[in-house]
Amino acid sequence: MVTIGVAETIAETIGVEEEYLLLDSLTGLPTAECPRVRGVAAALPGVADGEVGPELLKAQIEISTPVCHAVDEVGSELCRLRAAVRAAARTVGCEVAATGAAPARSAAVTPVSDGVRYAEMRSQAQVLVDEQLITGMHVHVGVPDRGSAVAAVTRLRPWLPVLAAMGANSPLWDGRDTGYASWRTLLFGRWPVSGPPPAFADAADYERRVQDLLRAGVMADRRQVYWHARPSERYPTVEVRVLDVQPSPCDAVLYVGLIRALVVRAVQEERDGVPPPADAPELLEANTWWAARYGLTGSLCDPGSGRQREAGAVVDELVEQVSPVLAATGDRTTVERGVERLLRIGTPAERQRTAFEDHGMPGLLKMITCDW
């Protein structure tokens, strides 16, 4: 527990799920080797049950950290699990790529993972599933109860596009530059229940609206609530899903600290009776597109003023807003150093573009499979 304000305490547990692409070591194209890689990884010393799992397509693989209490602990767990899946992948002749979208694809359709649910998704969504060669980073932050989770989701909404811009890591698709910093954001936004979450009055309102979606038949189950932030259905957490997977644990831990601070602040404001932000859904949608298009290379909409400002200034404002919480959780130094590094060297998308422009696809593939 961490003390926030006067005699206020809230849970500070954190955890991360990261998805990666499996690329053939010779061609650099997605390869359906998840079952073999998982089998090898599961037998490695120190890898626990459930820490390495499948995703929708067999060319994807997912890791899940244990429940952690410190950002440095999350970083260590990510290093451990990334090393395990990389070693397992190389054993079967492929590489693990930490990029939000496959930079190149073959004409062959990548098969879905085993299971009735994935087969039904393929039957329903077809090309959308075929093109799901995208990977994200999901940050879980522990909260006291379901009501707190819903309140946090509503209050996080204005800052989700800023996080998307900061963590953009998917500029290439089909062997060329898309012009977007996060092409994954556009691809994933094609699912019926995706993108920025609505504002919810309370937990009952959230439940009613999810049930309405299920009754309407537009999603098969609650796991298809793909909003950029949502109350987790499996854990007592808020799950922030807006980020592309990050190139390295060094990149990732910045967002763990920042998102935890945002959630802590949101829960405290709900308890203190601070009104939630009144942001229009159309503006949030447009800001999300803008963030995916430009990353941090231009301007971003400042949630406070509702106007465009230089992107770095908006990022600095975000850090300033949560600075008291960062001090209380002990994450201020990690976040401030991470932001300084990000603004100095650019987003992962910018670094991918530089590698691609300077060294072509071989240089890009080396970056996304070795910069760990």
GROMACS .gro file of C-alpha atoms in nm, residues 9-371:
model
  363
    9THR     CA    1  -0.438   0.445   0.090
   10ILE     CA    2  -0.497   0.254  -0.232
   11ALA     CA    3  -0.352  -0.057  -0.386
   12GLU     CA    4  -0.038  -0.011  -0.590
   13THR     CA    5   0.011  -0.357  -0.739
   14ILE     CA    6   0.121  -0.355  -1.100
   15GLY     CA    7   0.174  -0.608  -1.374
   16VAL     CA    8   0.233  -0.616  -1.747
   17GLU     CA    9   0.132  -0.834  -2.039
   18GLU     CA   10   0.343  -0.800  -2.353
   19GLU     CA   11   0.269  -0.946  -2.694
   20TYR     CA   12   0.543  -1.014  -2.949
   21LEU     CA   13   0.563  -1.127  -3.309
   22LEU     CA   14   0.753  -1.438  -3.412
   23LEU     CA   15   0.956  -1.379  -3.729
   24ASP     CA   16   1.138  -1.635  -3.938
   25SER     CA   17   1.512  -1.599  -3.881
   26LEU     CA   18   1.590  -1.610  -4.255
   27THR     CA   19   1.302  -1.420  -4.418
   28GLY     CA   20   1.194  -1.186  -4.137
   29LEU     CA   21   0.832  -1.276  -4.211
   30PRO     CA   22   0.577  -1.380  -3.946
   31THR     CA   23   0.595  -1.751  -3.876
   32ALA     CA   24   0.337  -1.973  -3.702
   33GLU     CA   25   0.576  -2.114  -3.441
   34CYS     CA   26   0.401  -2.014  -3.118
   35PRO     CA   27   0.314  -2.372  -3.013
   36ARG     CA   28   0.676  -2.486  -3.046
   37VAL     CA   29   0.820  -2.174  -2.885
   38ARG     CA   30   0.580  -2.203  -2.592
   39GLY     CA   31   0.676  -2.566  -2.542
   40VAL     CA   32   1.045  -2.485  -2.528
   41ALA     CA   33   0.994  -2.180  -2.307
   42ALA     CA   34   0.778  -2.371  -2.059
   43ALA     CA   35   1.063  -2.616  -2.002
   44LEU     CA   36   1.319  -2.346  -1.927
   45PRO     CA   37   1.428  -2.301  -1.564
   46GLY     CA   38   1.243  -2.027  -1.383
   47VAL     CA   39   0.947  -2.000  -1.623
   48ALA     CA   40   0.621  -2.058  -1.435
   49ASP     CA   41   0.291  -2.189  -1.566
   50GLY     CA   42   0.093  -1.918  -1.742
   51GLU     CA   43   0.383  -1.677  -1.789
   52VAL     CA   44   0.413  -1.754  -2.161
   53GLY     CA   45   0.093  -1.797  -2.358
   54PRO     CA   46  -0.066  -1.786  -2.704
   55GLU     CA   47  -0.242  -1.500  -2.875
   56LEU     CA   48  -0.496  -1.491  -3.156
   57LEU     CA   49  -0.249  -1.588  -3.430
   58LYS     CA   50   0.020  -1.854  -3.414
   59ALA     CA   51   0.277  -1.593  -3.516
   60GLN     CA   52   0.215  -1.409  -3.189
   61ILE     CA   53   0.317  -1.493  -2.834
   62GLU     CA   54   0.240  -1.327  -2.500
   63ILE     CA   55   0.418  -1.300  -2.168
   64SER     CA   56   0.264  -1.204  -1.834
   65THR     CA   57   0.463  -1.080  -1.538
   66PRO     CA   58   0.377  -1.184  -1.183
   67VAL     CA   59   0.204  -0.929  -0.961
   68CYS     CA   60   0.466  -0.667  -0.872
   69HIS     CA   61   0.486  -0.375  -0.632
   70ALA     CA   62   0.774  -0.172  -0.778
   71VAL     CA   63   0.852  -0.047  -1.127
   72ASP     CA   64   1.206  -0.186  -1.108
   73GLU     CA   65   1.056  -0.525  -1.022
   74VAL     CA   66   0.843  -0.510  -1.337
   75GLY     CA   67   1.153  -0.424  -1.539
   76SER     CA   68   1.339  -0.726  -1.401
   77GLU     CA   69   1.048  -0.959  -1.476
   78LEU     CA   70   1.022  -0.828  -1.832
   79CYS     CA   71   1.395  -0.888  -1.883
   80ARG     CA   72   1.361  -1.243  -1.750
   81LEU     CA   73   1.060  -1.334  -1.963
   82ARG     CA   74   1.188  -1.166  -2.277
   83ALA     CA   75   1.512  -1.360  -2.244
   84ALA     CA   76   1.317  -1.684  -2.206
   85VAL     CA   77   1.099  -1.639  -2.515
   86ARG     CA   78   1.395  -1.518  -2.720
   87ALA     CA   79   1.601  -1.825  -2.627
   88ALA     CA   80   1.306  -2.054  -2.698
   89ALA     CA   81   1.237  -1.887  -3.033
   90ARG     CA   82   1.596  -1.916  -3.149
   91THR     CA   83   1.590  -2.284  -3.060
   92VAL     CA   84   1.317  -2.338  -3.320
   93GLY     CA   85   1.463  -2.103  -3.584
   94CYS     CA   86   1.280  -1.776  -3.533
   95GLU     CA   87   1.319  -1.439  -3.368
   96VAL     CA   88   1.098  -1.250  -3.123
   97ALA     CA   89   1.014  -0.900  -3.246
   98ALA     CA   90   0.910  -0.618  -3.015
   99THR     CA   91   0.722  -0.403  -3.264
  100GLY     CA   92   0.358  -0.299  -3.269
  101ALA     CA   93   0.298  -0.427  -3.623
  102ALA     CA   94   0.464  -0.674  -3.858
  103PRO     CA   95   0.688  -0.467  -4.089
  104ALA     CA   96   0.636  -0.718  -4.368
  105ARG     CA   97   0.393  -1.003  -4.437
  106SER     CA   98   0.379  -1.301  -4.669
  107ALA     CA   99   0.087  -1.379  -4.897
  108ALA     CA  100   0.003  -1.687  -4.691
  109VAL     CA  101  -0.260  -1.651  -4.419
  110THR     CA  102  -0.122  -1.700  -4.067
  111PRO     CA  103  -0.330  -1.965  -3.887
  112VAL     CA  104  -0.516  -1.882  -3.570
  113SER     CA  105  -0.417  -2.045  -3.244
  114ASP     CA  106  -0.591  -2.363  -3.131
  115GLY     CA  107  -0.933  -2.337  -2.969
  116VAL     CA  108  -1.297  -2.288  -3.059
  117ARG     CA  109  -1.299  -1.919  -2.963
  118TYR     CA  110  -1.018  -1.826  -3.200
  119ALA     CA  111  -1.171  -2.031  -3.482
  120GLU     CA  112  -1.504  -1.854  -3.435
  121MET     CA  113  -1.332  -1.516  -3.440
  122ARG     CA  114  -1.163  -1.611  -3.770
  123SER     CA  115  -1.497  -1.718  -3.916
  124GLN     CA  116  -1.666  -1.395  -3.808
  125ALA     CA  117  -1.396  -1.138  -3.882
  126GLN     CA  118  -1.193  -1.307  -4.159
  127VAL     CA  119  -0.951  -1.050  -4.308
  128LEU     CA  120  -0.952  -0.850  -3.985
  129VAL     CA  121  -0.818  -1.156  -3.803
  130ASP     CA  122  -0.574  -1.232  -4.087
  131GLU     CA  123  -0.429  -0.882  -4.043
  132GLN     CA  124  -0.406  -0.902  -3.663
  133LEU     CA  125  -0.027  -0.919  -3.687
  134ILE     CA  126  -0.005  -0.645  -3.427
  135THR     CA  127   0.113  -0.648  -3.068
  136GLY     CA  128   0.054  -0.432  -2.763
  137MET     CA  129   0.157  -0.376  -2.404
  138HIS     CA  130  -0.113  -0.400  -2.136
  139VAL     CA  131  -0.046  -0.238  -1.798
  140HIS     CA  132  -0.252  -0.357  -1.499
  141VAL     CA  133  -0.284  -0.142  -1.187
  142GLY     CA  134  -0.451  -0.280  -0.875
  143VAL     CA  135  -0.758  -0.094  -0.745
  144PRO     CA  136  -0.972  -0.141  -0.432
  145ASP     CA  137  -1.297  -0.238  -0.607
  146ARG     CA  138  -1.493  -0.243  -0.931
  147GLY     CA  139  -1.633   0.104  -0.877
  148SER     CA  140  -1.282   0.246  -0.846
  149ALA     CA  141  -1.179   0.068  -1.166
  150VAL     CA  142  -1.467   0.216  -1.364
  151ALA     CA  143  -1.405   0.563  -1.220
  152ALA     CA  144  -1.038   0.539  -1.313
  153VAL     CA  145  -1.118   0.438  -1.672
  154THR     CA  146  -1.347   0.740  -1.712
  155ARG     CA  147  -1.087   0.980  -1.569
  156LEU     CA  148  -0.799   0.837  -1.773
  157ARG     CA  149  -0.973   0.904  -2.104
  158PRO     CA  150  -0.824   1.247  -2.192
  159TRP     CA  151  -0.468   1.122  -2.143
  160LEU     CA  152  -0.498   0.799  -2.344
  161PRO     CA  153  -0.412   0.966  -2.679
  162VAL     CA  154  -0.103   1.121  -2.520
  163LEU     CA  155   0.010   0.776  -2.402
  164ALA     CA  156  -0.056   0.638  -2.752
  165ALA     CA  157   0.162   0.909  -2.904
  166MET     CA  158   0.444   0.852  -2.657
  167GLY     CA  159   0.449   0.475  -2.703
  168ALA     CA  160   0.401   0.464  -3.082
  169ASN     CA  161   0.606   0.174  -3.223
  170SER     CA  162   0.445   0.055  -3.547
  171PRO     CA  163   0.525   0.277  -3.847
  172LEU     CA  164   0.582   0.002  -4.105
  173TRP     CA  165   0.342  -0.240  -4.272
  174ASP     CA  166   0.375  -0.450  -4.588
  175GLY     CA  167   0.736  -0.346  -4.630
  176ARG     CA  168   0.680   0.029  -4.641
  177ASP     CA  169   0.633   0.329  -4.418
  178THR     CA  170   0.263   0.385  -4.348
  179GLY     CA  171   0.310   0.751  -4.257
  180TYR     CA  172   0.164   0.671  -3.915
  181ALA     CA  173   0.358   0.645  -3.591
  182SER     CA  174   0.120   0.376  -3.461
  183TRP     CA  175  -0.038   0.181  -3.746
  184ARG     CA  176  -0.143  -0.075  -3.485
  185THR     CA  177  -0.383   0.180  -3.336
  186LEU     CA  178  -0.562   0.211  -3.670
  187LEU     CA  179  -0.570  -0.164  -3.734
  188PHE     CA  180  -0.696  -0.252  -3.387
  189GLY     CA  181  -0.957   0.022  -3.400
  190ARG     CA  182  -1.151  -0.174  -3.662
  191TRP     CA  183  -1.300  -0.409  -3.401
  192PRO     CA  184  -1.657  -0.318  -3.304
  193VAL     CA  185  -1.583  -0.242  -2.935
  194SER     CA  186  -1.244  -0.073  -2.944
  195GLY     CA  187  -1.072   0.264  -2.925
  196PRO     CA  188  -1.130   0.520  -2.649
  197PRO     CA  189  -1.369   0.400  -2.378
  198PRO     CA  190  -1.694   0.585  -2.308
  199ALA     CA  191  -1.742   0.787  -1.990
  200PHE     CA  192  -1.928   0.583  -1.729
  201ALA     CA  193  -2.144   0.710  -1.445
  202ASP     CA  194  -2.049   0.419  -1.217
  203ALA     CA  195  -1.993   0.043  -1.210
  204ALA     CA  196  -2.362  -0.029  -1.271
  205ASP     CA  197  -2.355   0.190  -1.581
  206TYR     CA  198  -2.050   0.004  -1.709
  207GLU     CA  199  -2.217  -0.332  -1.653
  208ARG     CA  200  -2.540  -0.222  -1.822
  209ARG     CA  201  -2.358  -0.101  -2.131
  210VAL     CA  202  -2.146  -0.414  -2.165
  211GLN     CA  203  -2.460  -0.627  -2.130
  212ASP     CA  204  -2.627  -0.417  -2.401
  213LEU     CA  205  -2.336  -0.491  -2.634
  214LEU     CA  206  -2.361  -0.863  -2.561
  215ARG     CA  207  -2.738  -0.867  -2.619
  216ALA     CA  208  -2.691  -0.682  -2.946
  217GLY     CA  209  -2.460  -0.963  -3.061
  218VAL     CA  210  -2.181  -0.730  -3.173
  219MET     CA  211  -1.924  -0.913  -2.961
  220ALA     CA  212  -1.901  -1.278  -2.865
  221ASP     CA  213  -1.797  -1.237  -2.502
  222ARG     CA  214  -1.667  -0.986  -2.248
  223ARG     CA  215  -1.308  -1.047  -2.355
  224GLN     CA  216  -1.390  -0.863  -2.678
  225VAL     CA  217  -1.423  -0.533  -2.491
  226TYR     CA  218  -1.113  -0.390  -2.654
  227TRP     CA  219  -1.129  -0.032  -2.529
  228HIS     CA  220  -0.797   0.141  -2.467
  229ALA     CA  221  -0.863   0.119  -2.094
  230ARG     CA  222  -1.105  -0.111  -1.916
  231PRO     CA  223  -1.172  -0.279  -1.583
  232SER     CA  224  -1.008  -0.619  -1.613
  233GLU     CA  225  -1.241  -0.918  -1.625
  234ARG     CA  226  -0.976  -1.147  -1.472
  235TYR     CA  227  -0.805  -0.936  -1.208
  236PRO     CA  228  -0.896  -0.657  -0.961
  237THR     CA  229  -0.721  -0.405  -1.182
  238VAL     CA  230  -0.756  -0.129  -1.435
  239GLU     CA  231  -0.605  -0.250  -1.762
  240VAL     CA  232  -0.458   0.015  -1.994
  241ARG     CA  233  -0.421  -0.130  -2.343
  242VAL     CA  234  -0.346   0.176  -2.558
  243LEU     CA  235   0.029   0.121  -2.599
  244ASP     CA  236   0.215  -0.055  -2.877
  245VAL     CA  237   0.456  -0.312  -2.737
  246GLN     CA  238   0.780  -0.137  -2.648
  247PRO     CA  239   1.129  -0.208  -2.789
  248SER     CA  240   1.287  -0.278  -2.450
  249PRO     CA  241   1.209  -0.302  -2.078
  250CYS     CA  242   1.381   0.036  -2.045
  251ASP     CA  243   1.109   0.184  -2.266
  252ALA     CA  244   0.831  -0.013  -2.099
  253VAL     CA  245   0.891   0.078  -1.735
  254LEU     CA  246   0.830   0.447  -1.807
  255TYR     CA  247   0.467   0.367  -1.885
  256VAL     CA  248   0.423   0.135  -1.589
  257GLY     CA  249   0.514   0.418  -1.352
  258LEU     CA  250   0.317   0.680  -1.542
  259ILE     CA  251   0.001   0.471  -1.575
  260ARG     CA  252   0.009   0.367  -1.212
  261ALA     CA  253   0.028   0.735  -1.115
  262LEU     CA  254  -0.266   0.820  -1.342
  263VAL     CA  255  -0.478   0.543  -1.192
  264VAL     CA  256  -0.384   0.634  -0.833
  265ARG     CA  257  -0.469   0.998  -0.902
  266ALA     CA  258  -0.800   0.905  -1.065
  267VAL     CA  259  -0.912   0.688  -0.774
  268GLN     CA  260  -0.819   0.956  -0.523
  269GLU     CA  261  -1.010   1.222  -0.718
  270GLU     CA  262  -1.316   0.998  -0.728
  271ARG     CA  263  -1.296   0.955  -0.349
  272ASP     CA  264  -1.254   1.330  -0.304
  273GLY     CA  265  -1.558   1.407  -0.518
  274VAL     CA  266  -1.365   1.588  -0.792
  275PRO     CA  267  -1.586   1.599  -1.104
  276PRO     CA  268  -1.458   1.385  -1.393
  277PRO     CA  269  -1.340   1.559  -1.710
  278ALA     CA  270  -1.614   1.652  -1.956
  279ASP     CA  271  -1.442   1.558  -2.280
  280ALA     CA  272  -1.648   1.507  -2.597
  281PRO     CA  273  -1.621   1.157  -2.749
  282GLU     CA  274  -1.566   1.295  -3.099
  283LEU     CA  275  -1.269   1.499  -2.977
  284LEU     CA  276  -1.123   1.195  -2.803
  285GLU     CA  277  -1.159   0.988  -3.121
  286ALA     CA  278  -0.995   1.258  -3.329
  287ASN     CA  279  -0.713   1.302  -3.078
  288THR     CA  280  -0.649   0.927  -3.087
  289TRP     CA  281  -0.618   0.933  -3.466
  290TRP     CA  282  -0.389   1.236  -3.445
  291ALA     CA  283  -0.167   1.068  -3.187
  292ALA     CA  284  -0.144   0.752  -3.400
  293ARG     CA  285  -0.060   0.959  -3.708
  294TYR     CA  286   0.206   1.191  -3.569
  295GLY     CA  287   0.334   1.045  -3.241
  296LEU     CA  288   0.547   1.315  -3.079
  297THR     CA  289   0.676   1.468  -3.404
  298GLY     CA  290   0.440   1.766  -3.399
  299SER     CA  291   0.162   1.882  -3.171
  300LEU     CA  292  -0.086   1.711  -2.943
  301CYS     CA  293  -0.417   1.821  -2.799
  302ASP     CA  294  -0.369   1.940  -2.442
  303PRO     CA  295  -0.647   1.781  -2.232
  304GLY     CA  296  -0.652   2.088  -2.009
  305SER     CA  297  -0.710   2.354  -2.272
  306GLY     CA  298  -0.851   2.141  -2.552
  307ARG     CA  299  -0.605   2.308  -2.793
  308GLN     CA  300  -0.299   2.195  -2.984
  309ARG     CA  301   0.038   2.244  -2.814
  310GLU     CA  302   0.389   2.126  -2.888
  311ALA     CA  303   0.393   1.753  -2.812
  312GLY     CA  304   0.679   1.769  -2.564
  313ALA     CA  305   0.497   2.036  -2.363
  314VAL     CA  306   0.188   1.815  -2.338
  315VAL     CA  307   0.401   1.523  -2.218
  316ASP     CA  308   0.563   1.748  -1.958
  317GLU     CA  309   0.217   1.859  -1.846
  318LEU     CA  310   0.113   1.497  -1.798
  319VAL     CA  311   0.415   1.434  -1.576
  320GLU     CA  312   0.345   1.750  -1.380
  321GLN     CA  313  -0.017   1.648  -1.323
  322VAL     CA  314   0.085   1.321  -1.157
  323SER     CA  315   0.407   1.441  -0.995
  324PRO     CA  316   0.276   1.418  -0.634
  325VAL     CA  317   0.171   1.058  -0.690
  326LEU     CA  318   0.502   0.971  -0.855
  327ALA     CA  319   0.678   1.103  -0.546
  328ALA     CA  320   0.456   0.893  -0.320
  329THR     CA  321   0.503   0.572  -0.521
  330GLY     CA  322   0.877   0.627  -0.556
  331ASP     CA  323   0.854   0.640  -0.936
  332ARG     CA  324   0.936   1.006  -1.000
  333THR     CA  325   1.300   0.949  -1.096
  334THR     CA  326   1.220   0.656  -1.326
  335VAL     CA  327   0.944   0.846  -1.505
  336GLU     CA  328   1.128   1.176  -1.534
  337ARG     CA  329   1.440   1.006  -1.669
  338GLY     CA  330   1.228   0.799  -1.906
  339VAL     CA  331   1.050   1.106  -2.039
  340GLU     CA  332   1.377   1.294  -2.081
  341ARG     CA  333   1.517   1.000  -2.280
  342LEU     CA  334   1.201   0.970  -2.490
  343LEU     CA  335   1.199   1.338  -2.585
  344ARG     CA  336   1.573   1.327  -2.658
  345ILE     CA  337   1.593   1.014  -2.878
  346GLY     CA  338   1.236   1.007  -3.010
  347THR     CA  339   0.956   0.755  -2.999
  348PRO     CA  340   1.019   0.394  -3.100
  349ALA     CA  341   0.839   0.474  -3.426
  350GLU     CA  342   1.093   0.745  -3.506
  351ARG     CA  343   1.377   0.507  -3.423
  352GLN     CA  344   1.226   0.239  -3.648
  353ARG     CA  345   1.203   0.488  -3.934
  354THR     CA  346   1.566   0.587  -3.892
  355ALA     CA  347   1.680   0.224  -3.897
  356PHE     CA  348   1.467   0.154  -4.205
  357GLU     CA  349   1.584   0.464  -4.393
  358ASP     CA  350   1.950   0.408  -4.309
  359HIS     CA  351   1.978   0.030  -4.339
  360GLY     CA  352   1.663  -0.096  -4.509
  361MET     CA  353   1.459  -0.391  -4.388
  362PRO     CA  354   1.766  -0.583  -4.254
  363GLY     CA  355   1.852  -0.290  -4.028
  364LEU     CA  356   1.493  -0.254  -3.914
  365LEU     CA  357   1.464  -0.626  -3.835
  366LYS     CA  358   1.788  -0.614  -3.638
  367MET     CA  359   1.653  -0.325  -3.431
  368ILE     CA  360   1.319  -0.482  -3.342
  369THR     CA  361   1.466  -0.823  -3.257
  370CYS     CA  362   1.788  -0.718  -3.080
  371ASP     CA  363   1.721  -0.383  -2.911
   0.00000   0.00000   0.00000
